[in-house]
Coordinates of N, CA, C and O in Angstrom, one line a residue:
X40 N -117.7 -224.2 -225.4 CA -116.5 -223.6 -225.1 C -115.3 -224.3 -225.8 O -114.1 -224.3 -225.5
X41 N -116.0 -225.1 -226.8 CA -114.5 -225.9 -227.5 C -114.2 -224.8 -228.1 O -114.9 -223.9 -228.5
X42 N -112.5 -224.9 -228.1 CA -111.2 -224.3 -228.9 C -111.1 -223.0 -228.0 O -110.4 -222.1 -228.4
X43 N -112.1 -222.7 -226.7 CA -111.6 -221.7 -225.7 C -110.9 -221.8 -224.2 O -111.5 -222.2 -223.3
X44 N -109.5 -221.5 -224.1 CA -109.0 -221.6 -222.4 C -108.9 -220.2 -222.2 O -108.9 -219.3 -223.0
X45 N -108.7 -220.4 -220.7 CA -108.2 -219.0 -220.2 C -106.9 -218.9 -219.6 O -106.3 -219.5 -218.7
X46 N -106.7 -218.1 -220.3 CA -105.3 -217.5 -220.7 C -104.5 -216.9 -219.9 O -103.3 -216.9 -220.0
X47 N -105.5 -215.8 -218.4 CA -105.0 -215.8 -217.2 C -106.0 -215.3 -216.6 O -107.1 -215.0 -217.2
X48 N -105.8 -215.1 -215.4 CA -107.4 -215.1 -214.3 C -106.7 -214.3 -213.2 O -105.6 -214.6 -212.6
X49 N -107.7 -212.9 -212.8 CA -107.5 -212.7 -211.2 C -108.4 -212.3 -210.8 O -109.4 -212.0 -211.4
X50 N -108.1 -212.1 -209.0 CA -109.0 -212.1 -208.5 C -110.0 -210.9 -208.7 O -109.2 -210.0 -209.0
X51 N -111.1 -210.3 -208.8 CA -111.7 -209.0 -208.6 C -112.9 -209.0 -207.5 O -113.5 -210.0 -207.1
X52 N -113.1 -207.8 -207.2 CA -113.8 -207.7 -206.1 C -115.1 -207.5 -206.9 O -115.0 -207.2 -208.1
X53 N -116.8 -207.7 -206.0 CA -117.8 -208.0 -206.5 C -118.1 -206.6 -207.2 O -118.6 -206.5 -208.4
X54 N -117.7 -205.4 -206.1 CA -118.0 -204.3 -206.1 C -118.0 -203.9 -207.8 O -118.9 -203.4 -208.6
X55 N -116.5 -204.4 -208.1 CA -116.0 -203.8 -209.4 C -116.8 -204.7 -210.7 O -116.7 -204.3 -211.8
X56 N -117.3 -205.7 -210.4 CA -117.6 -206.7 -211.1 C -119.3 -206.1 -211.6 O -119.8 -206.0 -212.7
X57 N -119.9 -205.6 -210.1 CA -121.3 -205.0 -210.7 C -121.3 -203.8 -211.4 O -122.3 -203.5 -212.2
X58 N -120.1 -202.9 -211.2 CA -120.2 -201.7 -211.8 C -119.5 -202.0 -213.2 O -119.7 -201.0 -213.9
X59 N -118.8 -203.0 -213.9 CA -118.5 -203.2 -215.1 C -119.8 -204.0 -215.9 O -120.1 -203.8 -217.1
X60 N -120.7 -205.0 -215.2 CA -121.9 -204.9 -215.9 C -123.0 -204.1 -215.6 O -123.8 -204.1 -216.5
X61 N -123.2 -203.5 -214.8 CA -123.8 -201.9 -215.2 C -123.4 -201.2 -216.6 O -124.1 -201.3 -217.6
X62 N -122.5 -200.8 -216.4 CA -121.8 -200.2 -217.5 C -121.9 -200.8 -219.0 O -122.1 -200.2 -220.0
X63 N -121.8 -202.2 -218.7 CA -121.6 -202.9 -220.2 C -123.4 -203.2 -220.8 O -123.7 -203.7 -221.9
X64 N -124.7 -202.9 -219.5 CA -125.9 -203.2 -219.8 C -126.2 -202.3 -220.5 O -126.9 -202.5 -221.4
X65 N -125.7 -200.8 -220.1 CA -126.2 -199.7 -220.9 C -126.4 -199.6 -222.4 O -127.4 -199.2 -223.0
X66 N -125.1 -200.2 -222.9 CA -125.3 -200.7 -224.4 C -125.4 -202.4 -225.3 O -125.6 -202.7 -226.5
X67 N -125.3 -203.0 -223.8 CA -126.0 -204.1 -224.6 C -126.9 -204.9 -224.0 O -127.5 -204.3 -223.1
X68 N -127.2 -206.2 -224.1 CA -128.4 -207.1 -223.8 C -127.1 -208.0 -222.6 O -126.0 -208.6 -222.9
X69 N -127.7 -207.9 -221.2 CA -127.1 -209.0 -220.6 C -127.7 -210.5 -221.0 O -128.9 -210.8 -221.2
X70 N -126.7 -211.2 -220.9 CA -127.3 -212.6 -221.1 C -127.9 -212.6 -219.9 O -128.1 -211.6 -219.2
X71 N -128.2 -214.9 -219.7 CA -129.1 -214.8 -218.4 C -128.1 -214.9 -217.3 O -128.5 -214.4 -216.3
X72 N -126.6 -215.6 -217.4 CA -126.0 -215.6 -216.2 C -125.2 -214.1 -216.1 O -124.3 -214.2 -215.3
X73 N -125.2 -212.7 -216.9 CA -125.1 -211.9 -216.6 C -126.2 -210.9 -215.5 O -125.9 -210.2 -214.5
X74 N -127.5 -211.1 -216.1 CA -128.7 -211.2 -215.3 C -128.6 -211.5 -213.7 O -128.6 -210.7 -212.7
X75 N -128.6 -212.3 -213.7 CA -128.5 -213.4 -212.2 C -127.7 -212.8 -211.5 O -127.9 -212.3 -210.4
X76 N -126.4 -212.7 -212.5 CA -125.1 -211.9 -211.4 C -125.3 -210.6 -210.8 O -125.1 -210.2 -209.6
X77 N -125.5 -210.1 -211.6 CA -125.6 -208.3 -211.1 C -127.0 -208.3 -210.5 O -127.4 -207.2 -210.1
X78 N -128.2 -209.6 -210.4 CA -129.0 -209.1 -209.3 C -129.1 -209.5 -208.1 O -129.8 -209.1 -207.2
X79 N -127.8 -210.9 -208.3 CA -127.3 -211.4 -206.7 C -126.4 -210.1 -206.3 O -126.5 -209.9 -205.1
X80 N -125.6 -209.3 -206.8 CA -124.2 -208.9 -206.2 C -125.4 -207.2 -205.6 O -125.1 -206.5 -204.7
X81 N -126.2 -207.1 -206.4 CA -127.2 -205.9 -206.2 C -127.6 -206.1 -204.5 O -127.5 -205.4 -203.5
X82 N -127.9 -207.0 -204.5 CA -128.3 -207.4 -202.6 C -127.9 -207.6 -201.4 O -128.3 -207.8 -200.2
X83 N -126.3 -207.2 -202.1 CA -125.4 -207.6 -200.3 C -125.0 -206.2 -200.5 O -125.0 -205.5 -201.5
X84 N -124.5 -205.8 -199.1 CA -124.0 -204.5 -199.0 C -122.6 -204.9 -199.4 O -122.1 -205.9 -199.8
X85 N -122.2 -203.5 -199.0 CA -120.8 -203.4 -200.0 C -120.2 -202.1 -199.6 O -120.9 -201.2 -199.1
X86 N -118.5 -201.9 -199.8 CA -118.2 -200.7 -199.9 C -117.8 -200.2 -201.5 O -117.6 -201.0 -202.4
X87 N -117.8 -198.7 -201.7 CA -117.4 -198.0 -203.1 C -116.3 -199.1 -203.6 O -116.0 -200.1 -202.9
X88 N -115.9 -198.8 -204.7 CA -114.9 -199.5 -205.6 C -113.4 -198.8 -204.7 O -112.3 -199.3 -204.4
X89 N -113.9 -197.2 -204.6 CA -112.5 -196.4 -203.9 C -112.3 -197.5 -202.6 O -111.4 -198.3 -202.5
X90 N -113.0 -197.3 -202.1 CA -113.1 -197.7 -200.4 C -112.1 -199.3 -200.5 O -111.0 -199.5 -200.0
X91 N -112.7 -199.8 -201.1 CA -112.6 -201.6 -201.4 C -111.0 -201.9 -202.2 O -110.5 -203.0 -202.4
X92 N -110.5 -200.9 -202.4 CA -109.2 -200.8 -203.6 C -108.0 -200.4 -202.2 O -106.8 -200.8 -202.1
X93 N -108.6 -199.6 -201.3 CA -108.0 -198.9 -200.4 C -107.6 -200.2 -199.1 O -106.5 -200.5 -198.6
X94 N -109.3 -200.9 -198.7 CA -109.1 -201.8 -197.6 C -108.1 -202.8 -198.1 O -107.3 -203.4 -197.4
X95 N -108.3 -203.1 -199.4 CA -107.0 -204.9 -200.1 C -106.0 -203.8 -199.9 O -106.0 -203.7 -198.7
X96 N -105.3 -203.1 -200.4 CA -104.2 -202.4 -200.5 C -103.5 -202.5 -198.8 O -102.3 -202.6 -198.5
X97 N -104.7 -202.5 -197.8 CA -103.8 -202.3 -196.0 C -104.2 -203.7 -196.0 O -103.5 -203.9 -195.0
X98 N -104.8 -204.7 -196.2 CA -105.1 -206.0 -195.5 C -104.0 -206.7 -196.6 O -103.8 -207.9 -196.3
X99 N -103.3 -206.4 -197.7 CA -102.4 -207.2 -198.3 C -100.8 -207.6 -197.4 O -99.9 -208.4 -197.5
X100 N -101.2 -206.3 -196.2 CA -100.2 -206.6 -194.9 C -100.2 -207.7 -194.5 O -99.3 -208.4 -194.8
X101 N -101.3 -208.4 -193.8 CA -101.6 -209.8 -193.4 C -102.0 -210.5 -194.2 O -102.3 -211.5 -193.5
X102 N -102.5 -210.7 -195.5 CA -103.1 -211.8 -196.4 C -102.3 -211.7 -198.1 O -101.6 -210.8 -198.4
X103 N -102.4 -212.7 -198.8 CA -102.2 -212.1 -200.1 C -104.2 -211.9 -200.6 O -105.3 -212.2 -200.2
X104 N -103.4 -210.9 -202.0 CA -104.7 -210.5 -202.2 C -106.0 -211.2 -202.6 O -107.1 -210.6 -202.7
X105 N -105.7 -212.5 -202.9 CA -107.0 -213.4 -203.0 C -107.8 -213.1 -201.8 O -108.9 -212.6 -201.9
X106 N -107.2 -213.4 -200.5 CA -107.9 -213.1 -199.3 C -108.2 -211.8 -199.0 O -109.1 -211.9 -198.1
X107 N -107.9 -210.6 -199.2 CA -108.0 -209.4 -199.1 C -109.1 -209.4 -199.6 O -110.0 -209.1 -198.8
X108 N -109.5 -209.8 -201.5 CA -110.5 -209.7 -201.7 C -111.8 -210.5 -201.4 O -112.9 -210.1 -201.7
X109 N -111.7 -211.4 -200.9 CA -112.7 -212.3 -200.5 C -113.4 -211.5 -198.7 O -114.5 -211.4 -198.2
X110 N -112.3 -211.1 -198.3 CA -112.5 -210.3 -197.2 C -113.4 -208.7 -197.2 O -113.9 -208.1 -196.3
X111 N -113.2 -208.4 -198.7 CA -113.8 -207.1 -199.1 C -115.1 -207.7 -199.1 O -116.0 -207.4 -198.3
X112 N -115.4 -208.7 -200.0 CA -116.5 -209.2 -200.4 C -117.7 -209.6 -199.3 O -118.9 -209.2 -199.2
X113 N -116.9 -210.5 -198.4 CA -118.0 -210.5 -197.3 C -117.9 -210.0 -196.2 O -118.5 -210.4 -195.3
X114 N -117.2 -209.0 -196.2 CA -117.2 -207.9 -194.8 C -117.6 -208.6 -193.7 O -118.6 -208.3 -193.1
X115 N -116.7 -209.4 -193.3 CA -117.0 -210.2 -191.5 C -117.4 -209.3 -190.2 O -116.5 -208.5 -189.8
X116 N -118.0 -209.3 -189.9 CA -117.8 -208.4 -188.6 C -117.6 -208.6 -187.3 O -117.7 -208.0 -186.3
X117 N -117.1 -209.9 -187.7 CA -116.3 -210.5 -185.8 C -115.2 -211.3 -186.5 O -114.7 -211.5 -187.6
X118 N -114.9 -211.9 -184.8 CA -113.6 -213.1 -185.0 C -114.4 -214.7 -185.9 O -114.0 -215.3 -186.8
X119 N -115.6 -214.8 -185.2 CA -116.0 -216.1 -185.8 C -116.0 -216.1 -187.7 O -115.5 -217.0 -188.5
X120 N -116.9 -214.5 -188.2 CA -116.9 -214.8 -189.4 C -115.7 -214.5 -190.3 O -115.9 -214.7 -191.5
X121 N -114.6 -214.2 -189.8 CA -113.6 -213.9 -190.5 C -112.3 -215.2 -189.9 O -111.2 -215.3 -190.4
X122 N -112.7 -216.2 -188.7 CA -112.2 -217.4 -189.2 C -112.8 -218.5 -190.2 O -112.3 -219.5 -190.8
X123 N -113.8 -218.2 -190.2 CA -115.0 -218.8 -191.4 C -114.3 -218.8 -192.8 O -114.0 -219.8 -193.4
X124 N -113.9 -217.4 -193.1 CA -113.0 -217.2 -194.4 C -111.6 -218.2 -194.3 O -111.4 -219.1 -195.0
X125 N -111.0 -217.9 -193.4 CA -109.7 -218.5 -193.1 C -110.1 -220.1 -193.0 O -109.1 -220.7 -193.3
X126 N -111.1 -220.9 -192.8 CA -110.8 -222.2 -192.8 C -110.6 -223.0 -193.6 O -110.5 -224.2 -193.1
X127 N -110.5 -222.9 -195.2 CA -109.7 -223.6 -195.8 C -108.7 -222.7 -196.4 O -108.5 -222.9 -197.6
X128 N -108.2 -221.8 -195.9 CA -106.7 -221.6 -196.4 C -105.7 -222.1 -195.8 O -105.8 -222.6 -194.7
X129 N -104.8 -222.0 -196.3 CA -103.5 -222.3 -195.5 C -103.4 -221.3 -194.9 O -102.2 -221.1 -195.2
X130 N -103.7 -220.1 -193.8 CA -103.3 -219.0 -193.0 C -103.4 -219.2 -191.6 O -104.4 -219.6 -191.1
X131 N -102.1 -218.9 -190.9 CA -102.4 -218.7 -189.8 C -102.3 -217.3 -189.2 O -101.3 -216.6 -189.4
X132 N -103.3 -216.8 -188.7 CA -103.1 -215.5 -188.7 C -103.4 -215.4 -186.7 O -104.2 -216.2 -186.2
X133 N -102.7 -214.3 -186.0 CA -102.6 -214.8 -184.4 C -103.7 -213.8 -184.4 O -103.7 -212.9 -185.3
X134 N -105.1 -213.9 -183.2 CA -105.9 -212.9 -182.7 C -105.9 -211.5 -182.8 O -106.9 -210.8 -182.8
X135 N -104.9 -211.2 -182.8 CA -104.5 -209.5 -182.8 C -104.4 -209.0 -184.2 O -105.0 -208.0 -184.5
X136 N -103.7 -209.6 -185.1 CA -103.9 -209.7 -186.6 C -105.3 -210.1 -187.1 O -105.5 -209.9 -188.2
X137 N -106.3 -210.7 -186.4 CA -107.5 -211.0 -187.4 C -107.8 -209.6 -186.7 O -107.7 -208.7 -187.5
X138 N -108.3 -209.1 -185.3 CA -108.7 -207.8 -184.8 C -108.2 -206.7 -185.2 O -108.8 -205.7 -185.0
X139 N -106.6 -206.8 -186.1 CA -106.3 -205.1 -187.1 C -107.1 -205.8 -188.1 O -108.2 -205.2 -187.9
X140 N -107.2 -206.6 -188.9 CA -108.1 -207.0 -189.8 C -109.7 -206.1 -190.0 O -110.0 -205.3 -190.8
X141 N -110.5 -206.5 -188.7 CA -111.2 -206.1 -188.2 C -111.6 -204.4 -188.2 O -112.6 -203.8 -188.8
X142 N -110.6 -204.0 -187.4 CA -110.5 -202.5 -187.4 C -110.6 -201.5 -188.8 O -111.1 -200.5 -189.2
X143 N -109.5 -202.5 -189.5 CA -109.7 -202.1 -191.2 C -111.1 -201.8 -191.7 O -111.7 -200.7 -191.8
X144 N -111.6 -202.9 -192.0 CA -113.1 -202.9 -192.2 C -113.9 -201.8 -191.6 O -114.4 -200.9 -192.2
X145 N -113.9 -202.0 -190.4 CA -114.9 -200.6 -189.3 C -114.5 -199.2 -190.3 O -115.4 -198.5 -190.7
X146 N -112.8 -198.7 -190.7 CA -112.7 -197.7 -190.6 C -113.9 -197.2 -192.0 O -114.4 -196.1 -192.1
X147 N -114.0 -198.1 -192.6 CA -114.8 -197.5 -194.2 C -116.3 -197.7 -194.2 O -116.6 -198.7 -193.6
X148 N -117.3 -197.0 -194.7 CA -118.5 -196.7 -194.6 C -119.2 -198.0 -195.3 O -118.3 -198.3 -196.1
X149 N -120.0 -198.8 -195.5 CA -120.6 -199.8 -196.1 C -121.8 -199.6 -196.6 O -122.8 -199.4 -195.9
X150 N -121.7 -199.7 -198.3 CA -122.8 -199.0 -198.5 C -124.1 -200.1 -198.7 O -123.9 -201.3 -199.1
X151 N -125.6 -199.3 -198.4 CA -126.4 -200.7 -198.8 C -126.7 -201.0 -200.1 O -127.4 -202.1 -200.3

């Protein structure tokens, strides 16, 4: 990687991440850590790209979107695994805000 930096970086969700190397395998050869990636992100459930664009968009109410998306990613389904995410950020978020958090999540379908 000499004479390469990166020039800017954001966050993306996994969802979008497998369906752009899908996409990009059709016409070419994945390397090997292209490989790996799209057959770890193949294994966890997930919601659509729509669904996941929709939940960061209402959860950017209580988080910025780094955490929105990390929240798409691993879909918590209680209070324990969604202070799990929160423990090394700087957030304080009160009970009733992790539980709309929560509710968010429930309202969208997850696909396997």
């Amino acid at each position: 990687m000499i004479g390469k930096r990166v020039i800017d970086s954001e966050p993306v969700q996994s969802v979008k991440v497998k369906e752009i190397l899908e996409e990009f395998s059709e016409n070419n050869e994945l390397t090997y850590e292209q490989n790996i990636t799209l057959n770890h992100l193949s294994r966890f459930k997930k919601y659509s790209v729509e669904d996941s664009e929709k939940i960061i968009e209402e959860l950017e109410e209580f988080v910025k979107p780094k955490l929105a998306i990390r929240i798409v990613d691993l879909i918590p389904t209680d209070l324990s695994d969604l202070r799990l995410i929160f423990a090394k950020e700087n957030v304080h978020l009160e009970k009733d805000e992790m539980e709309q958090i929560l509710a968010i999540l429930e309202k969208y379908e997850v696909i396997e």
